[in-house]
mmCIF file of N, CA and C in Angstrom:
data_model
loop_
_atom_site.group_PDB
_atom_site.id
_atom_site.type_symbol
_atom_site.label_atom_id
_atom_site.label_comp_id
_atom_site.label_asym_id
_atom_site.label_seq_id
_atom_site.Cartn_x
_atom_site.Cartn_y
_atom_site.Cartn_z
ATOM 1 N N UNK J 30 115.216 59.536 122.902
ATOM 2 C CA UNK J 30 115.412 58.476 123.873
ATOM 3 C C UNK J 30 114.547 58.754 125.100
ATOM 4 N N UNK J 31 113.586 58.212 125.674
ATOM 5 C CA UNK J 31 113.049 58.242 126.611
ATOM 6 C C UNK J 31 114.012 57.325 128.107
ATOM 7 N N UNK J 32 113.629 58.791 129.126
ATOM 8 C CA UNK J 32 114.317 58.262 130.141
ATOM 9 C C UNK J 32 113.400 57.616 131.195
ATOM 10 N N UNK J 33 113.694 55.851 131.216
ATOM 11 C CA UNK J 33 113.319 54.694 131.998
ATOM 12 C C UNK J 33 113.206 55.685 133.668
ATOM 13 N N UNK J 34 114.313 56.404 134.118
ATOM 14 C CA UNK J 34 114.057 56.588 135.282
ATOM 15 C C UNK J 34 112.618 57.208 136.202
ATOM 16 N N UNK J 35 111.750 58.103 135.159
ATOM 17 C CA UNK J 35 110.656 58.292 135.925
ATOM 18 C C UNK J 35 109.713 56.930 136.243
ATOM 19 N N UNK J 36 109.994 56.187 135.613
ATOM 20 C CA UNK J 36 109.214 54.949 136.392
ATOM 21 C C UNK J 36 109.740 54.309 137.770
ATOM 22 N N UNK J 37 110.767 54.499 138.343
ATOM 23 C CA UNK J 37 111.348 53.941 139.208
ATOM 24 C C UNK J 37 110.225 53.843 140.462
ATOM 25 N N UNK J 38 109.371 55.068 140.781
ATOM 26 C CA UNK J 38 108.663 54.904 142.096
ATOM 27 C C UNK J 38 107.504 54.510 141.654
ATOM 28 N N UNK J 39 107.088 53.901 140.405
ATOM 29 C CA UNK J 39 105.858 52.881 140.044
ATOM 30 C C UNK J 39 106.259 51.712 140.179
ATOM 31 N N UNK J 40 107.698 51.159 139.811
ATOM 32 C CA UNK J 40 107.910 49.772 140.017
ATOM 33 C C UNK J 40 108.329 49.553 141.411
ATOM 34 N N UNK J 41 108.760 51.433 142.215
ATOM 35 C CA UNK J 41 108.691 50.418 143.756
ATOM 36 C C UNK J 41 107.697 50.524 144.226
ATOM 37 N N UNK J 42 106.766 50.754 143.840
ATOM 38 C CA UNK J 42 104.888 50.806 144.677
ATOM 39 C C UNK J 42 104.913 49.581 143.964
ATOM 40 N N UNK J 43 104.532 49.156 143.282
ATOM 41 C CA UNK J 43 104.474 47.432 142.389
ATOM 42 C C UNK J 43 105.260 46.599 143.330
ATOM 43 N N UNK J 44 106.368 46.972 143.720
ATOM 44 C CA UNK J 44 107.284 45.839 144.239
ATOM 45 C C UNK J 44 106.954 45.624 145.866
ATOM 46 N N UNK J 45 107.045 47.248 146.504
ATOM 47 C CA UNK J 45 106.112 47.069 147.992
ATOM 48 C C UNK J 45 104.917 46.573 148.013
ATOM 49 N N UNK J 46 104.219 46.992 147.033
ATOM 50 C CA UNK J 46 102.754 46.169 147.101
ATOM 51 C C UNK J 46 102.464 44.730 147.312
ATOM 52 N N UNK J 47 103.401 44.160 146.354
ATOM 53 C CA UNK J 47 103.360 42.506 146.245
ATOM 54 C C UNK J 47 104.274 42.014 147.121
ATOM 55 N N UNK J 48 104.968 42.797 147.700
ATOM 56 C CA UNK J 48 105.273 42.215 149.064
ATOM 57 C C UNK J 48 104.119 42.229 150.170
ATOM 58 N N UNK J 49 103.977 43.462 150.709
ATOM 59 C CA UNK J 49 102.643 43.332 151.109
ATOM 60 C C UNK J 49 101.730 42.715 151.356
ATOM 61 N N UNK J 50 101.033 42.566 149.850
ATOM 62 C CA UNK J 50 100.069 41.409 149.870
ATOM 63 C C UNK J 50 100.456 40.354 149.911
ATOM 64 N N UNK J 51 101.721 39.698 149.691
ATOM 65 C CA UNK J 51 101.812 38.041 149.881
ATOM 66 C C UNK J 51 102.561 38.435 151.512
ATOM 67 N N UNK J 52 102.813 38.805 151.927
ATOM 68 C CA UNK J 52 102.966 38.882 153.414
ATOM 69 C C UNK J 52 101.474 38.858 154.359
ATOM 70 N N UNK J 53 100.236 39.398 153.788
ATOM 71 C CA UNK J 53 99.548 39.332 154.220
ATOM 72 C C UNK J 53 98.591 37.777 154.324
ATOM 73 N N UNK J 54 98.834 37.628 152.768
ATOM 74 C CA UNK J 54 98.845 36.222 152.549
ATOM 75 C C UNK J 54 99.108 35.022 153.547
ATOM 76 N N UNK J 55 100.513 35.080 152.799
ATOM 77 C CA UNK J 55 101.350 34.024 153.624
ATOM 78 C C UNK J 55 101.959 33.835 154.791
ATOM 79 N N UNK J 56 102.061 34.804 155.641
ATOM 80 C CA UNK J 56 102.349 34.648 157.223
ATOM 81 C C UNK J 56 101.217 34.368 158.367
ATOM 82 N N UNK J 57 99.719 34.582 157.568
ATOM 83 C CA UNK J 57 98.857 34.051 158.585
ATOM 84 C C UNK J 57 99.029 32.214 159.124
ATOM 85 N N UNK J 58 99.300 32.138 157.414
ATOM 86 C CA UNK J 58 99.327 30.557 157.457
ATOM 87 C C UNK J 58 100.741 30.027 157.845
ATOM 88 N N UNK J 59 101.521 30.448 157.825
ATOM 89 C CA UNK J 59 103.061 30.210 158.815
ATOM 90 C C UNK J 59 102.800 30.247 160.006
ATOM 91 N N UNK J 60 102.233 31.207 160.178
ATOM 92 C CA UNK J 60 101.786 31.443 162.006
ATOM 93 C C UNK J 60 101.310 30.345 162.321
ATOM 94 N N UNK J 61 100.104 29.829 161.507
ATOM 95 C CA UNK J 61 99.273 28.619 162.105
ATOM 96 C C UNK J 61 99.993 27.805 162.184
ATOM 97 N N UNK J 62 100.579 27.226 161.756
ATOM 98 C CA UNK J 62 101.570 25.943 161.721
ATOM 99 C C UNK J 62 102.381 26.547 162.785
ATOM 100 N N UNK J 63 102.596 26.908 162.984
ATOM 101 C CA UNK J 63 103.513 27.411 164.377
ATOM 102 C C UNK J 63 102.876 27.022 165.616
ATOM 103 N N UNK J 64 101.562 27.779 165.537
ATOM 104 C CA UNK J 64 100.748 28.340 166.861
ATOM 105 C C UNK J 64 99.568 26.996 167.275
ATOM 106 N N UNK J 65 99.486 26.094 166.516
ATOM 107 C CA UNK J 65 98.757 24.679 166.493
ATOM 108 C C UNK J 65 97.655 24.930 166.362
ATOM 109 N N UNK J 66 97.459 26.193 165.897
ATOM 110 C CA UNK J 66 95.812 26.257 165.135
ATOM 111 C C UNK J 66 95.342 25.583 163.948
ATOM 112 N N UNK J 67 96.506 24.685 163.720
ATOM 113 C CA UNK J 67 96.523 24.177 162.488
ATOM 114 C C UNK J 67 96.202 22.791 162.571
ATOM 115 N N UNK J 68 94.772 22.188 163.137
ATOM 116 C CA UNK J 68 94.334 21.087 163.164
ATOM 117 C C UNK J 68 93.149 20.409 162.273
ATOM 118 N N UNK J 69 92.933 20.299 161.157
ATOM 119 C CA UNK J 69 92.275 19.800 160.606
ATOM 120 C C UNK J 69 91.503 19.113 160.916
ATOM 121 N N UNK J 70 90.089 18.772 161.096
ATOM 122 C CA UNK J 70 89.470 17.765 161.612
ATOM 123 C C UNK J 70 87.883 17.632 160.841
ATOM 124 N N UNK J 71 87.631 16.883 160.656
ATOM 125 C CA UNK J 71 85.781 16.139 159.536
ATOM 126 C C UNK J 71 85.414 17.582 159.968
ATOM 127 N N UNK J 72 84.742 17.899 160.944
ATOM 128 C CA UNK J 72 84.079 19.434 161.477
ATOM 129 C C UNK J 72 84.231 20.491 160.540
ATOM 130 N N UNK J 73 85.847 20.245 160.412
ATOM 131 C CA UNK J 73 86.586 21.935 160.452
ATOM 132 C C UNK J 73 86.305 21.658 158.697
ATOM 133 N N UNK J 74 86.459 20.693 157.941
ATOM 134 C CA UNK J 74 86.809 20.676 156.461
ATOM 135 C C UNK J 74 85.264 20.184 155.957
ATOM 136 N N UNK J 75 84.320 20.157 156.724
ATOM 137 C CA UNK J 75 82.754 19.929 156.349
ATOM 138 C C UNK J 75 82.637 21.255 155.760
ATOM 139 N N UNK J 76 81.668 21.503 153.998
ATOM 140 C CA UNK J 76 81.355 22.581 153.927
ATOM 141 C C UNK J 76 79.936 22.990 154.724
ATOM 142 N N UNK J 77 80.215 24.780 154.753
ATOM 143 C CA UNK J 77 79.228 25.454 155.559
ATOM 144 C C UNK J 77 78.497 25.991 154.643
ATOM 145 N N UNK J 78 76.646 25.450 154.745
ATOM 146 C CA UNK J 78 75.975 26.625 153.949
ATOM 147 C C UNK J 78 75.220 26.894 154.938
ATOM 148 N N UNK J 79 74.547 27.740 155.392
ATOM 149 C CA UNK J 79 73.525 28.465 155.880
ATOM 150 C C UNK J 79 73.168 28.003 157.246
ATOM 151 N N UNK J 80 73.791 27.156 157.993
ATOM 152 C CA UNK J 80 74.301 26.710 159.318
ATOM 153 C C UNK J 80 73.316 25.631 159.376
ATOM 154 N N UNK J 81 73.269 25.231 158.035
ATOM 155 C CA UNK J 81 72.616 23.715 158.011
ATOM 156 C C UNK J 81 73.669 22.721 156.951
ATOM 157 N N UNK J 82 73.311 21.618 157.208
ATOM 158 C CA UNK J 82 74.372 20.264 155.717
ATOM 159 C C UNK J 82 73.672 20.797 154.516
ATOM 160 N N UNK J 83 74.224 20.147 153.607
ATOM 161 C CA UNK J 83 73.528 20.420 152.485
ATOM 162 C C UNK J 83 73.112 19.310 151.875
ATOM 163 N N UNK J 84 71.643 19.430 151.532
ATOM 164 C CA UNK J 84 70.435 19.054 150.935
ATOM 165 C C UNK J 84 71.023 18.249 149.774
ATOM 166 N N UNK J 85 71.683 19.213 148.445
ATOM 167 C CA UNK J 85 72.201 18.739 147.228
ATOM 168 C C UNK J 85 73.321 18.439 147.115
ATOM 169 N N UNK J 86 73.791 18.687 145.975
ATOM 170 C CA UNK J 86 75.222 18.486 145.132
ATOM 171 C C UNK J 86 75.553 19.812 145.251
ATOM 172 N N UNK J 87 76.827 19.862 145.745
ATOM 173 C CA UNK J 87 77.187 21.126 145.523
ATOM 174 C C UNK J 87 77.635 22.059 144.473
ATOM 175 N N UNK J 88 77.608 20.778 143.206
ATOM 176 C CA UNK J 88 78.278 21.115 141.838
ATOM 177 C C UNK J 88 76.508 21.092 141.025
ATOM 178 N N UNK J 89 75.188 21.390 141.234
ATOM 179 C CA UNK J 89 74.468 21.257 140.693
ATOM 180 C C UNK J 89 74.176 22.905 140.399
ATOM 181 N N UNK J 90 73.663 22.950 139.391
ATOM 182 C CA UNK J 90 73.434 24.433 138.562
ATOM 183 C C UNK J 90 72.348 25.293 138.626
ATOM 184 N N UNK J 91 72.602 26.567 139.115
ATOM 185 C CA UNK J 91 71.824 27.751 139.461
ATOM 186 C C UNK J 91 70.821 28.009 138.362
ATOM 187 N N UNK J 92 69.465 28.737 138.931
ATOM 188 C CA UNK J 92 68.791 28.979 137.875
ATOM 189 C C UNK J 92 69.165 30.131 136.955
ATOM 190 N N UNK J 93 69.454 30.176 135.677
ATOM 191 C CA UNK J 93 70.222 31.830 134.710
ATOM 192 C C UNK J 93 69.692 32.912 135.576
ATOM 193 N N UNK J 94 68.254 32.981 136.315
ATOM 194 C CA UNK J 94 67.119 33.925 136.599
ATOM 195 C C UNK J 94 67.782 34.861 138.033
ATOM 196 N N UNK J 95 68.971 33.651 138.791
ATOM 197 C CA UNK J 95 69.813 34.283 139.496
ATOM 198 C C UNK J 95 71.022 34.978 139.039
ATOM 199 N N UNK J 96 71.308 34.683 138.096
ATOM 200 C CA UNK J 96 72.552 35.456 137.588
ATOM 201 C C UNK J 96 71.799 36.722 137.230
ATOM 202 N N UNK J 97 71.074 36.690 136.316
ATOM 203 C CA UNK J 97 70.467 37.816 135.700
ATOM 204 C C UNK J 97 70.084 38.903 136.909
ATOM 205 N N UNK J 98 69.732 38.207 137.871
ATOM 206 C CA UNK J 98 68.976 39.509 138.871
ATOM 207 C C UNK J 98 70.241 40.279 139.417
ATOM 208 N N UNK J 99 71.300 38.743 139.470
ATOM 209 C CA UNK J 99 72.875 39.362 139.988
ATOM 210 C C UNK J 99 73.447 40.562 139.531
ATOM 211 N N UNK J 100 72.943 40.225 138.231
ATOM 212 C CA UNK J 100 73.928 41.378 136.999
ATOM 213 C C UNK J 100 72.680 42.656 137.485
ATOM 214 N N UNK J 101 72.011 42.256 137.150
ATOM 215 C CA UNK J 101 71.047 43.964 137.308
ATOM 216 C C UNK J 101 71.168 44.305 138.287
ATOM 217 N N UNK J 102 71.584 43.577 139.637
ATOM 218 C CA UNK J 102 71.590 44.536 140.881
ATOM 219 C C UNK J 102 73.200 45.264 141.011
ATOM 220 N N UNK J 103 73.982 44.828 139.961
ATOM 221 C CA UNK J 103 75.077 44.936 139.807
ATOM 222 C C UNK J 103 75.422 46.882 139.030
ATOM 223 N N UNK J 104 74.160 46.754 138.083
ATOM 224 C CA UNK J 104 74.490 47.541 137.055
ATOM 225 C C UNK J 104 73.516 49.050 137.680
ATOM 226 N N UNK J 105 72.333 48.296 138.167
ATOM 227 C CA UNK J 105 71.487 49.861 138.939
ATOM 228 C C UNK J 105 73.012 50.205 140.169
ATOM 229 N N UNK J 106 73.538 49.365 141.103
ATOM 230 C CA UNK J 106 74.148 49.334 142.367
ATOM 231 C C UNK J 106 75.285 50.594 141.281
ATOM 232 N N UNK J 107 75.944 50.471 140.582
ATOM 233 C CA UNK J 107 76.681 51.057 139.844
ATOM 234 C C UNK J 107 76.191 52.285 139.721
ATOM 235 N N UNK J 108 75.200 52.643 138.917
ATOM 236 C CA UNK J 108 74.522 54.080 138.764
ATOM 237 C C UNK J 108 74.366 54.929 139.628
ATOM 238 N N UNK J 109 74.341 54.429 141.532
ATOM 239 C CA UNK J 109 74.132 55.057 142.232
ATOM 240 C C UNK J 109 75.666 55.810 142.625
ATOM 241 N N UNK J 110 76.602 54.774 142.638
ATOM 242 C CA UNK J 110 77.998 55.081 142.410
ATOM 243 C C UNK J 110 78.682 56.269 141.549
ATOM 244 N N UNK J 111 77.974 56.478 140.335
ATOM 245 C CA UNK J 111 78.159 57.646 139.545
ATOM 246 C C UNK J 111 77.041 58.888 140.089
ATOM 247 N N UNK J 112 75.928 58.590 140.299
ATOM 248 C CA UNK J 112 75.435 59.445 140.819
ATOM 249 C C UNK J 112 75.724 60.247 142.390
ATOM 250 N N UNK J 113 76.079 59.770 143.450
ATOM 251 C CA UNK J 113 76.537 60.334 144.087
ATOM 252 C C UNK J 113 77.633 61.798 144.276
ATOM 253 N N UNK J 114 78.478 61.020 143.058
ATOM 254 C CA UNK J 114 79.593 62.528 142.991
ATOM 255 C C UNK J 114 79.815 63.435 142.170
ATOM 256 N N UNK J 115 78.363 62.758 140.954
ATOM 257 C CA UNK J 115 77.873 63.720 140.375
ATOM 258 C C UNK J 115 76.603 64.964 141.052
ATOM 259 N N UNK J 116 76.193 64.167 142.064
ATOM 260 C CA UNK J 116 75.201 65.412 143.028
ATOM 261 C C UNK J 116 76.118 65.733 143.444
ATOM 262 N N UNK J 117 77.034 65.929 144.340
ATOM 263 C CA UNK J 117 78.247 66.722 145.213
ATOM 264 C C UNK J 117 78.574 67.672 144.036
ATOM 265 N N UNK J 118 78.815 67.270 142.892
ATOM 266 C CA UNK J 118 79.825 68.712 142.088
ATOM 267 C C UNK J 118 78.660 69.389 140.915
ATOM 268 N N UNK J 119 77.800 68.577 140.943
ATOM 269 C CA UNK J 119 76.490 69.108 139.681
ATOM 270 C C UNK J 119 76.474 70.582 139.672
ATOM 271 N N UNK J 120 76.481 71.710 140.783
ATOM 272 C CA UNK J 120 76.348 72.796 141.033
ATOM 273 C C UNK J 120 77.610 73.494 140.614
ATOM 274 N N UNK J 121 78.860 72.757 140.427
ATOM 275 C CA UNK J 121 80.038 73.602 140.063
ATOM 276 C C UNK J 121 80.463 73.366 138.223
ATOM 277 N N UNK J 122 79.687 72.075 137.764
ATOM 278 C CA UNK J 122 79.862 71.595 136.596
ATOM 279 C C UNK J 122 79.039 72.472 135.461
ATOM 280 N N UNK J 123 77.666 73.073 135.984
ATOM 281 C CA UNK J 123 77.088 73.363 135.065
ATOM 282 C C UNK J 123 76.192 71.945 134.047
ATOM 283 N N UNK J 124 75.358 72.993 133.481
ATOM 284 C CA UNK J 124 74.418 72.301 132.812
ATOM 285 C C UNK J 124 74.702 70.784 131.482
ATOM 286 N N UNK J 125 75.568 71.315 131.551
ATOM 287 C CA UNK J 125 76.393 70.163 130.706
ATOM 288 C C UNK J 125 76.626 68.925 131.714
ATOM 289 N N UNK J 126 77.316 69.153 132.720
ATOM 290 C CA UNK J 126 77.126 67.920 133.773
ATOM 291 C C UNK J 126 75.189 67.783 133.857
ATOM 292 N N UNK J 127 74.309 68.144 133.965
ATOM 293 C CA UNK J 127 73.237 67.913 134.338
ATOM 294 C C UNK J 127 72.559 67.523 133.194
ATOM 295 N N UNK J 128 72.782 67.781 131.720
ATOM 296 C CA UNK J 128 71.940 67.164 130.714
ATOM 297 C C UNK J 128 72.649 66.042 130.321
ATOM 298 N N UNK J 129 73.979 65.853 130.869
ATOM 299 C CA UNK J 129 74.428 64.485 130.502
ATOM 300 C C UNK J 129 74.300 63.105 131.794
ATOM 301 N N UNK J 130 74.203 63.597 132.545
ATOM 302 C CA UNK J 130 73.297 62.766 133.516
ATOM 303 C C UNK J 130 72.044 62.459 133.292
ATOM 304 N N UNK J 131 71.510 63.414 133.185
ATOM 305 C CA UNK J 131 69.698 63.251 132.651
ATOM 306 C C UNK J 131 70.086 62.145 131.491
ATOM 307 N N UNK J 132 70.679 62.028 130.675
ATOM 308 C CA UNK J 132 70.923 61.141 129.643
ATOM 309 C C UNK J 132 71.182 59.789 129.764
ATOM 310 N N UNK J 133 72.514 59.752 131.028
ATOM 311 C CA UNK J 133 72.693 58.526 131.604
ATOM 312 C C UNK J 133 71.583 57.704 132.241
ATOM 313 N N UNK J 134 70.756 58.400 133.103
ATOM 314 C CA UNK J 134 69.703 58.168 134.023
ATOM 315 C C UNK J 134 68.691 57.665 132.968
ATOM 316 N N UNK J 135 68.240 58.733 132.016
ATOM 317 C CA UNK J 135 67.634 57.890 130.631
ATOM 318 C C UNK J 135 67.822 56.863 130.388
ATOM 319 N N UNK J 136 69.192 56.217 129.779
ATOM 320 C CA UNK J 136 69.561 55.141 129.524
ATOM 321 C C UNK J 136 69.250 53.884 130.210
ATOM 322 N N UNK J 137 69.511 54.568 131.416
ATOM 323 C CA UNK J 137 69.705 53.666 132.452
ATOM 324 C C UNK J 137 68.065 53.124 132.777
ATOM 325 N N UNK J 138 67.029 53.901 132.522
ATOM 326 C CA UNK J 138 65.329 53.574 132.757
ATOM 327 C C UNK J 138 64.948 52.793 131.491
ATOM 328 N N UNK J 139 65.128 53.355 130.393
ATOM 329 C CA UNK J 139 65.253 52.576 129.197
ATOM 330 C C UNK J 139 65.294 50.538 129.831
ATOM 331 N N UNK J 140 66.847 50.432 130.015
ATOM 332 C CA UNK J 140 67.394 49.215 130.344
ATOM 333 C C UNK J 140 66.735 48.474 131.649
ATOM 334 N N UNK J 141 66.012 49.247 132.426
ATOM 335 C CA UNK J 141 65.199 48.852 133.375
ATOM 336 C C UNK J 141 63.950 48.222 132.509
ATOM 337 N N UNK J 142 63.353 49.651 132.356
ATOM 338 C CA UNK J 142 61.753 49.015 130.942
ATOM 339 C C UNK J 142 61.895 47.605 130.800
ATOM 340 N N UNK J 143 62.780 47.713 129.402
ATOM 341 C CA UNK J 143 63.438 46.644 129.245
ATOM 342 C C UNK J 143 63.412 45.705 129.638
ATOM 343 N N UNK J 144 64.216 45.300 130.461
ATOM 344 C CA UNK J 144 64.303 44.346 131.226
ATOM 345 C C UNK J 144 63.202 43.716 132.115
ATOM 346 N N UNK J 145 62.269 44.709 132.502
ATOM 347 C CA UNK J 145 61.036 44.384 133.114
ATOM 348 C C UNK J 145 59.850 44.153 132.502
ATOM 349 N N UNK J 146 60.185 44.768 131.033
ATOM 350 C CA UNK J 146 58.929 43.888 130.157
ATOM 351 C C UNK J 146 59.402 42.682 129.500
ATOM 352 N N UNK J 147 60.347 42.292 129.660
ATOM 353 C CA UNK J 147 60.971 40.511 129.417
ATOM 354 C C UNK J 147 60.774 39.751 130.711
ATOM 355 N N UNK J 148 60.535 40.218 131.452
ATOM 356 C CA UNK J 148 60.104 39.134 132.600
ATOM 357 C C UNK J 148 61.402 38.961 133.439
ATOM 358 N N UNK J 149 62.975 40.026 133.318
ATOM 359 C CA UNK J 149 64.007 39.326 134.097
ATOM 360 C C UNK J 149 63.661 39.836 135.568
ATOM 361 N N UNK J 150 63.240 40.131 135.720
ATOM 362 C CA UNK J 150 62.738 40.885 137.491
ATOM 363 C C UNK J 150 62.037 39.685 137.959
ATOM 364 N N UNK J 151 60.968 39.163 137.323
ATOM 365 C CA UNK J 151 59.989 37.916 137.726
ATOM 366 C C UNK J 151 60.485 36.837 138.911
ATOM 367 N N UNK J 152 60.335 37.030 139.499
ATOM 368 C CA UNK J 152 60.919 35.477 140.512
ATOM 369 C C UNK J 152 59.895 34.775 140.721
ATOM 370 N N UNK J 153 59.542 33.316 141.003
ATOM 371 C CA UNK J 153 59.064 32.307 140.961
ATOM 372 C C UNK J 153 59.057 32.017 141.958
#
């Protein structure tokens, strides 16, 4: 029989949490309605792009060539993330931490190549 009770201080971090966050949530916007910051007006509900109106449709479709650069700045931005705290401990890990990095980092130039002899880097 497994005893339910060691979970008790995971479901109250779960339960403080989501209080929490919907307190953080939802009392800004109680406040407003309180505090008469809550005035709606053409100005306030106009969307904002780039501190100009907008030109188009706002529902008209991105070129793939932006997603793609999205994702790759996504996936190098990542590598640096693993690399960081793998330099901090590389010296206590031993060579095994360092030929399996060299590996990752491989991979990771590989998928660059890649990607840069298909033209997804190219901008127009």
């Amino acid at each position: 029989m497994v005893d339910l009770s060691q979970y008790l201080p995971i479901l109250m971090f779960l339960g403080i949490a989501i209080v929490l966050s919907s307190a953080f949530v939802f009392l800004p916007m109680i406040a407003q309605r309180f505090t008469g910051t809550h005035n709606p007006t053409p100005e306030k509900l106009a969307e904002y792009e780039c501190g100009f109106p907008a030109f188009e449709d706002s529902r008209s479709q991105f070129d793939v060539r932006f997603y793609l650069v999205a994702i790759l700045f996504i996936i190098f931005d990542l590598e640096a993330a693993f690399l960081f705290p793998w330099a901090v401990s590389v010296f206590t890990l031993g060579w095994t931490a360092w030929i399996s990095m060299m590996i990752f980092i491989g991979e990771l130039a590989l998928g660059l190549a890649y990607a840069w002899k298909k033209g997804a880097l190219d901008w127009e």
